[in-house]
């Protein structure tokens, strides 16, 4: 097992590849039409904690299929590789790996929300 990075090392390496965004800045970018918030939490968490108004819900296992603007299964919001996507998970860990995967697809402006949905809610930002 030597030579293999643990998850903490992997997250650190992935996060060095892009600039993460804080909840208030993500809210402002979304409100200004400058970013697409994408909630990748699974249904039970969304039902328990609520939703970010205006966020597109795409569960993690479908994310790349839905956001690749060249893909046949893309959502209408997947307009181009320059789309600024802010991936939101529950606490800001899975979203980092998801954002890195979007970078590999060519979505070079993809990022994730520091602290995830929990940080969004703690910041007093809107939840439905």
mmCIF file with all atom_site columns, C-alpha atoms in Angstrom:
data_model
loop_
_atom_site.group_PDB
_atom_site.id
_atom_site.type_symbol
_atom_site.label_atom_id
_atom_site.label_alt_id
_atom_site.label_comp_id
_atom_site.label_asym_id
_atom_site.label_entity_id
_atom_site.label_seq_id
_atom_site.pdbx_PDB_ins_code
_atom_site.Cartn_x
_atom_site.Cartn_y
_atom_site.Cartn_z
_atom_site.occupancy
_atom_site.B_iso_or_equiv
_atom_site.pdbx_formal_charge
_atom_site.auth_seq_id
_atom_site.auth_comp_id
_atom_site.auth_asym_id
_atom_site.auth_atom_id
_atom_site.pdbx_PDB_model_num
ATOM 1   C CA . UNK A 1 1   ? 0.000   0.000  0.000   1.00 0.00 ? 1   UNK A CA 1
ATOM 2   C CA . UNK A 1 2   ? 2.961   2.334  0.128   1.00 0.00 ? 2   UNK A CA 1
ATOM 3   C CA . UNK A 1 3   ? 2.910   5.019  -2.515  1.00 0.00 ? 3   UNK A CA 1
ATOM 4   C CA . UNK A 1 4   ? -0.864  5.332  -2.424  1.00 0.00 ? 4   UNK A CA 1
ATOM 5   C CA . UNK A 1 5   ? -2.288  8.627  -1.277  1.00 0.00 ? 5   UNK A CA 1
ATOM 6   C CA . UNK A 1 6   ? -5.047  8.585  1.291   1.00 0.00 ? 6   UNK A CA 1
ATOM 7   C CA . UNK A 1 7   ? -8.214  10.571 0.812   1.00 0.00 ? 7   UNK A CA 1
ATOM 8   C CA . UNK A 1 8   ? -6.896  13.594 2.713   1.00 0.00 ? 8   UNK A CA 1
ATOM 9   C CA . UNK A 1 9   ? -3.851  13.794 0.443   1.00 0.00 ? 9   UNK A CA 1
ATOM 10  C CA . UNK A 1 10  ? -6.050  13.310 -2.607  1.00 0.00 ? 10  UNK A CA 1
ATOM 11  C CA . UNK A 1 11  ? -8.389  16.128 -1.548  1.00 0.00 ? 11  UNK A CA 1
ATOM 12  C CA . UNK A 1 12  ? -5.438  18.435 -0.919  1.00 0.00 ? 12  UNK A CA 1
ATOM 13  C CA . UNK A 1 13  ? -3.981  17.690 -4.368  1.00 0.00 ? 13  UNK A CA 1
ATOM 14  C CA . UNK A 1 14  ? -7.343  18.099 -6.129  1.00 0.00 ? 14  UNK A CA 1
ATOM 15  C CA . UNK A 1 15  ? -8.124  21.383 -4.372  1.00 0.00 ? 15  UNK A CA 1
ATOM 16  C CA . UNK A 1 16  ? -4.798  22.878 -5.462  1.00 0.00 ? 16  UNK A CA 1
ATOM 17  C CA . UNK A 1 17  ? -6.060  22.638 -9.043  1.00 0.00 ? 17  UNK A CA 1
ATOM 18  C CA . UNK A 1 18  ? -8.762  25.292 -8.729  1.00 0.00 ? 18  UNK A CA 1
ATOM 19  C CA . UNK A 1 19  ? -10.079 28.042 -6.469  1.00 0.00 ? 19  UNK A CA 1
ATOM 20  C CA . UNK A 1 20  ? -12.938 26.980 -4.188  1.00 0.00 ? 20  UNK A CA 1
ATOM 21  C CA . UNK A 1 21  ? -15.777 29.392 -3.410  1.00 0.00 ? 21  UNK A CA 1
ATOM 22  C CA . UNK A 1 22  ? -17.284 30.459 -0.083  1.00 0.00 ? 22  UNK A CA 1
ATOM 23  C CA . UNK A 1 23  ? -21.071 30.383 0.435   1.00 0.00 ? 23  UNK A CA 1
ATOM 24  C CA . UNK A 1 24  ? -21.713 34.157 0.231   1.00 0.00 ? 24  UNK A CA 1
ATOM 25  C CA . UNK A 1 25  ? -19.651 34.503 -2.949  1.00 0.00 ? 25  UNK A CA 1
ATOM 26  C CA . UNK A 1 26  ? -21.455 31.515 -4.486  1.00 0.00 ? 26  UNK A CA 1
ATOM 27  C CA . UNK A 1 27  ? -24.809 33.052 -3.602  1.00 0.00 ? 27  UNK A CA 1
ATOM 28  C CA . UNK A 1 28  ? -23.824 36.392 -5.136  1.00 0.00 ? 28  UNK A CA 1
ATOM 29  C CA . UNK A 1 29  ? -22.504 34.723 -8.320  1.00 0.00 ? 29  UNK A CA 1
ATOM 30  C CA . UNK A 1 30  ? -25.676 32.670 -8.662  1.00 0.00 ? 30  UNK A CA 1
ATOM 31  C CA . UNK A 1 31  ? -27.941 35.684 -8.092  1.00 0.00 ? 31  UNK A CA 1
ATOM 32  C CA . UNK A 1 32  ? -25.996 37.640 -10.715 1.00 0.00 ? 32  UNK A CA 1
ATOM 33  C CA . UNK A 1 33  ? -26.401 34.806 -13.233 1.00 0.00 ? 33  UNK A CA 1
ATOM 34  C CA . UNK A 1 34  ? -22.651 34.209 -13.223 1.00 0.00 ? 34  UNK A CA 1
ATOM 35  C CA . UNK A 1 35  ? -22.661 30.682 -11.778 1.00 0.00 ? 35  UNK A CA 1
ATOM 36  C CA . UNK A 1 36  ? -24.786 27.562 -11.865 1.00 0.00 ? 36  UNK A CA 1
ATOM 37  C CA . UNK A 1 37  ? -25.200 25.948 -8.447  1.00 0.00 ? 37  UNK A CA 1
ATOM 38  C CA . UNK A 1 38  ? -25.429 22.164 -8.760  1.00 0.00 ? 38  UNK A CA 1
ATOM 39  C CA . UNK A 1 39  ? -26.590 20.160 -5.748  1.00 0.00 ? 39  UNK A CA 1
ATOM 40  C CA . UNK A 1 40  ? -25.196 16.608 -5.845  1.00 0.00 ? 40  UNK A CA 1
ATOM 41  C CA . UNK A 1 41  ? -26.535 15.490 -2.457  1.00 0.00 ? 41  UNK A CA 1
ATOM 42  C CA . UNK A 1 42  ? -28.598 12.351 -2.422  1.00 0.00 ? 42  UNK A CA 1
ATOM 43  C CA . UNK A 1 43  ? -32.376 12.554 -1.996  1.00 0.00 ? 43  UNK A CA 1
ATOM 44  C CA . UNK A 1 44  ? -32.488 11.722 1.719   1.00 0.00 ? 44  UNK A CA 1
ATOM 45  C CA . UNK A 1 45  ? -30.238 14.686 2.566   1.00 0.00 ? 45  UNK A CA 1
ATOM 46  C CA . UNK A 1 46  ? -32.216 17.037 0.345   1.00 0.00 ? 46  UNK A CA 1
ATOM 47  C CA . UNK A 1 47  ? -35.466 15.887 1.958   1.00 0.00 ? 47  UNK A CA 1
ATOM 48  C CA . UNK A 1 48  ? -34.050 16.231 5.475   1.00 0.00 ? 48  UNK A CA 1
ATOM 49  C CA . UNK A 1 49  ? -32.250 19.555 5.109   1.00 0.00 ? 49  UNK A CA 1
ATOM 50  C CA . UNK A 1 50  ? -33.919 21.335 2.205   1.00 0.00 ? 50  UNK A CA 1
ATOM 51  C CA . UNK A 1 51  ? -32.782 22.788 -1.086  1.00 0.00 ? 51  UNK A CA 1
ATOM 52  C CA . UNK A 1 52  ? -30.896 25.835 -2.246  1.00 0.00 ? 52  UNK A CA 1
ATOM 53  C CA . UNK A 1 53  ? -33.459 27.821 -4.260  1.00 0.00 ? 53  UNK A CA 1
ATOM 54  C CA . UNK A 1 54  ? -32.472 27.893 -7.917  1.00 0.00 ? 54  UNK A CA 1
ATOM 55  C CA . UNK A 1 55  ? -29.862 25.144 -7.625  1.00 0.00 ? 55  UNK A CA 1
ATOM 56  C CA . UNK A 1 56  ? -29.953 22.416 -10.236 1.00 0.00 ? 56  UNK A CA 1
ATOM 57  C CA . UNK A 1 57  ? -30.231 18.986 -8.607  1.00 0.00 ? 57  UNK A CA 1
ATOM 58  C CA . UNK A 1 58  ? -28.057 16.355 -10.269 1.00 0.00 ? 58  UNK A CA 1
ATOM 59  C CA . UNK A 1 59  ? -27.075 13.375 -8.173  1.00 0.00 ? 59  UNK A CA 1
ATOM 60  C CA . UNK A 1 60  ? -23.366 12.622 -8.137  1.00 0.00 ? 60  UNK A CA 1
ATOM 61  C CA . UNK A 1 61  ? -23.578 9.487  -10.289 1.00 0.00 ? 61  UNK A CA 1
ATOM 62  C CA . UNK A 1 62  ? -25.060 11.508 -13.186 1.00 0.00 ? 62  UNK A CA 1
ATOM 63  C CA . UNK A 1 63  ? -23.016 14.689 -12.887 1.00 0.00 ? 63  UNK A CA 1
ATOM 64  C CA . UNK A 1 64  ? -20.577 14.261 -15.772 1.00 0.00 ? 64  UNK A CA 1
ATOM 65  C CA . UNK A 1 65  ? -23.280 12.939 -18.103 1.00 0.00 ? 65  UNK A CA 1
ATOM 66  C CA . UNK A 1 66  ? -25.526 15.905 -17.432 1.00 0.00 ? 66  UNK A CA 1
ATOM 67  C CA . UNK A 1 67  ? -22.958 18.715 -17.472 1.00 0.00 ? 67  UNK A CA 1
ATOM 68  C CA . UNK A 1 68  ? -20.801 17.750 -20.455 1.00 0.00 ? 68  UNK A CA 1
ATOM 69  C CA . UNK A 1 69  ? -21.991 20.271 -23.068 1.00 0.00 ? 69  UNK A CA 1
ATOM 70  C CA . UNK A 1 70  ? -20.972 17.833 -25.818 1.00 0.00 ? 70  UNK A CA 1
ATOM 71  C CA . UNK A 1 71  ? -22.878 14.894 -24.338 1.00 0.00 ? 71  UNK A CA 1
ATOM 72  C CA . UNK A 1 72  ? -26.149 13.450 -25.541 1.00 0.00 ? 72  UNK A CA 1
ATOM 73  C CA . UNK A 1 73  ? -27.559 13.373 -21.970 1.00 0.00 ? 73  UNK A CA 1
ATOM 74  C CA . UNK A 1 74  ? -26.707 16.964 -21.055 1.00 0.00 ? 74  UNK A CA 1
ATOM 75  C CA . UNK A 1 75  ? -29.116 19.297 -19.301 1.00 0.00 ? 75  UNK A CA 1
ATOM 76  C CA . UNK A 1 76  ? -30.130 22.520 -21.111 1.00 0.00 ? 76  UNK A CA 1
ATOM 77  C CA . UNK A 1 77  ? -28.003 24.527 -18.636 1.00 0.00 ? 77  UNK A CA 1
ATOM 78  C CA . UNK A 1 78  ? -24.838 22.792 -19.923 1.00 0.00 ? 78  UNK A CA 1
ATOM 79  C CA . UNK A 1 79  ? -24.162 25.506 -22.469 1.00 0.00 ? 79  UNK A CA 1
ATOM 80  C CA . UNK A 1 80  ? -20.395 25.312 -22.899 1.00 0.00 ? 80  UNK A CA 1
ATOM 81  C CA . UNK A 1 81  ? -17.041 24.440 -21.401 1.00 0.00 ? 81  UNK A CA 1
ATOM 82  C CA . UNK A 1 82  ? -16.767 27.946 -19.943 1.00 0.00 ? 82  UNK A CA 1
ATOM 83  C CA . UNK A 1 83  ? -19.835 27.422 -17.731 1.00 0.00 ? 83  UNK A CA 1
ATOM 84  C CA . UNK A 1 84  ? -19.069 28.365 -14.126 1.00 0.00 ? 84  UNK A CA 1
ATOM 85  C CA . UNK A 1 85  ? -20.390 25.426 -12.123 1.00 0.00 ? 85  UNK A CA 1
ATOM 86  C CA . UNK A 1 86  ? -20.401 25.445 -8.316  1.00 0.00 ? 86  UNK A CA 1
ATOM 87  C CA . UNK A 1 87  ? -20.819 21.885 -7.065  1.00 0.00 ? 87  UNK A CA 1
ATOM 88  C CA . UNK A 1 88  ? -22.561 21.559 -3.701  1.00 0.00 ? 88  UNK A CA 1
ATOM 89  C CA . UNK A 1 89  ? -22.464 18.435 -1.550  1.00 0.00 ? 89  UNK A CA 1
ATOM 90  C CA . UNK A 1 90  ? -23.342 18.136 2.116   1.00 0.00 ? 90  UNK A CA 1
ATOM 91  C CA . UNK A 1 91  ? -20.065 19.254 3.731   1.00 0.00 ? 91  UNK A CA 1
ATOM 92  C CA . UNK A 1 92  ? -17.679 20.110 0.884   1.00 0.00 ? 92  UNK A CA 1
ATOM 93  C CA . UNK A 1 93  ? -15.739 16.878 0.389   1.00 0.00 ? 93  UNK A CA 1
ATOM 94  C CA . UNK A 1 94  ? -17.447 14.892 -2.378  1.00 0.00 ? 94  UNK A CA 1
ATOM 95  C CA . UNK A 1 95  ? -17.957 18.160 -4.251  1.00 0.00 ? 95  UNK A CA 1
ATOM 96  C CA . UNK A 1 96  ? -14.197 18.676 -4.490  1.00 0.00 ? 96  UNK A CA 1
ATOM 97  C CA . UNK A 1 97  ? -13.754 15.333 -6.228  1.00 0.00 ? 97  UNK A CA 1
ATOM 98  C CA . UNK A 1 98  ? -16.732 16.099 -8.457  1.00 0.00 ? 98  UNK A CA 1
ATOM 99  C CA . UNK A 1 99  ? -15.350 19.510 -9.455  1.00 0.00 ? 99  UNK A CA 1
ATOM 100 C CA . UNK A 1 100 ? -12.026 17.911 -10.343 1.00 0.00 ? 100 UNK A CA 1
ATOM 101 C CA . UNK A 1 101 ? -13.854 15.393 -12.531 1.00 0.00 ? 101 UNK A CA 1
ATOM 102 C CA . UNK A 1 102 ? -15.614 18.252 -14.326 1.00 0.00 ? 102 UNK A CA 1
ATOM 103 C CA . UNK A 1 103 ? -12.205 19.847 -14.936 1.00 0.00 ? 103 UNK A CA 1
ATOM 104 C CA . UNK A 1 104 ? -11.082 16.625 -16.621 1.00 0.00 ? 104 UNK A CA 1
ATOM 105 C CA . UNK A 1 105 ? -14.121 16.943 -18.935 1.00 0.00 ? 105 UNK A CA 1
ATOM 106 C CA . UNK A 1 106 ? -12.956 20.434 -19.892 1.00 0.00 ? 106 UNK A CA 1
ATOM 107 C CA . UNK A 1 107 ? -15.256 22.499 -17.645 1.00 0.00 ? 107 UNK A CA 1
ATOM 108 C CA . UNK A 1 108 ? -12.307 24.614 -16.563 1.00 0.00 ? 108 UNK A CA 1
ATOM 109 C CA . UNK A 1 109 ? -14.345 27.029 -14.409 1.00 0.00 ? 109 UNK A CA 1
ATOM 110 C CA . UNK A 1 110 ? -15.907 24.299 -12.246 1.00 0.00 ? 110 UNK A CA 1
ATOM 111 C CA . UNK A 1 111 ? -15.439 24.707 -8.510  1.00 0.00 ? 111 UNK A CA 1
ATOM 112 C CA . UNK A 1 112 ? -17.075 23.604 -5.302  1.00 0.00 ? 112 UNK A CA 1
ATOM 113 C CA . UNK A 1 113 ? -18.648 25.179 -2.258  1.00 0.00 ? 113 UNK A CA 1
ATOM 114 C CA . UNK A 1 114 ? -16.396 25.341 0.796   1.00 0.00 ? 114 UNK A CA 1
ATOM 115 C CA . UNK A 1 115 ? -18.253 23.549 3.607   1.00 0.00 ? 115 UNK A CA 1
ATOM 116 C CA . UNK A 1 116 ? -21.053 22.423 1.288   1.00 0.00 ? 116 UNK A CA 1
ATOM 117 C CA . UNK A 1 117 ? -24.740 22.801 2.007   1.00 0.00 ? 117 UNK A CA 1
ATOM 118 C CA . UNK A 1 118 ? -24.130 22.870 5.756   1.00 0.00 ? 118 UNK A CA 1
ATOM 119 C CA . UNK A 1 119 ? -21.926 25.976 5.414   1.00 0.00 ? 119 UNK A CA 1
ATOM 120 C CA . UNK A 1 120 ? -24.512 27.571 3.109   1.00 0.00 ? 120 UNK A CA 1
ATOM 121 C CA . UNK A 1 121 ? -27.220 27.083 5.719   1.00 0.00 ? 121 UNK A CA 1
ATOM 122 C CA . UNK A 1 122 ? -24.942 28.187 8.587   1.00 0.00 ? 122 UNK A CA 1
ATOM 123 C CA . UNK A 1 123 ? -24.234 31.414 6.646   1.00 0.00 ? 123 UNK A CA 1
ATOM 124 C CA . UNK A 1 124 ? -27.978 32.176 6.758   1.00 0.00 ? 124 UNK A CA 1
ATOM 125 C CA . UNK A 1 125 ? -28.381 31.886 3.000   1.00 0.00 ? 125 UNK A CA 1
ATOM 126 C CA . UNK A 1 126 ? -31.757 30.877 1.505   1.00 0.00 ? 126 UNK A CA 1
ATOM 127 C CA . UNK A 1 127 ? -32.977 27.305 1.933   1.00 0.00 ? 127 UNK A CA 1
ATOM 128 C CA . UNK A 1 128 ? -36.323 25.998 0.711   1.00 0.00 ? 128 UNK A CA 1
#
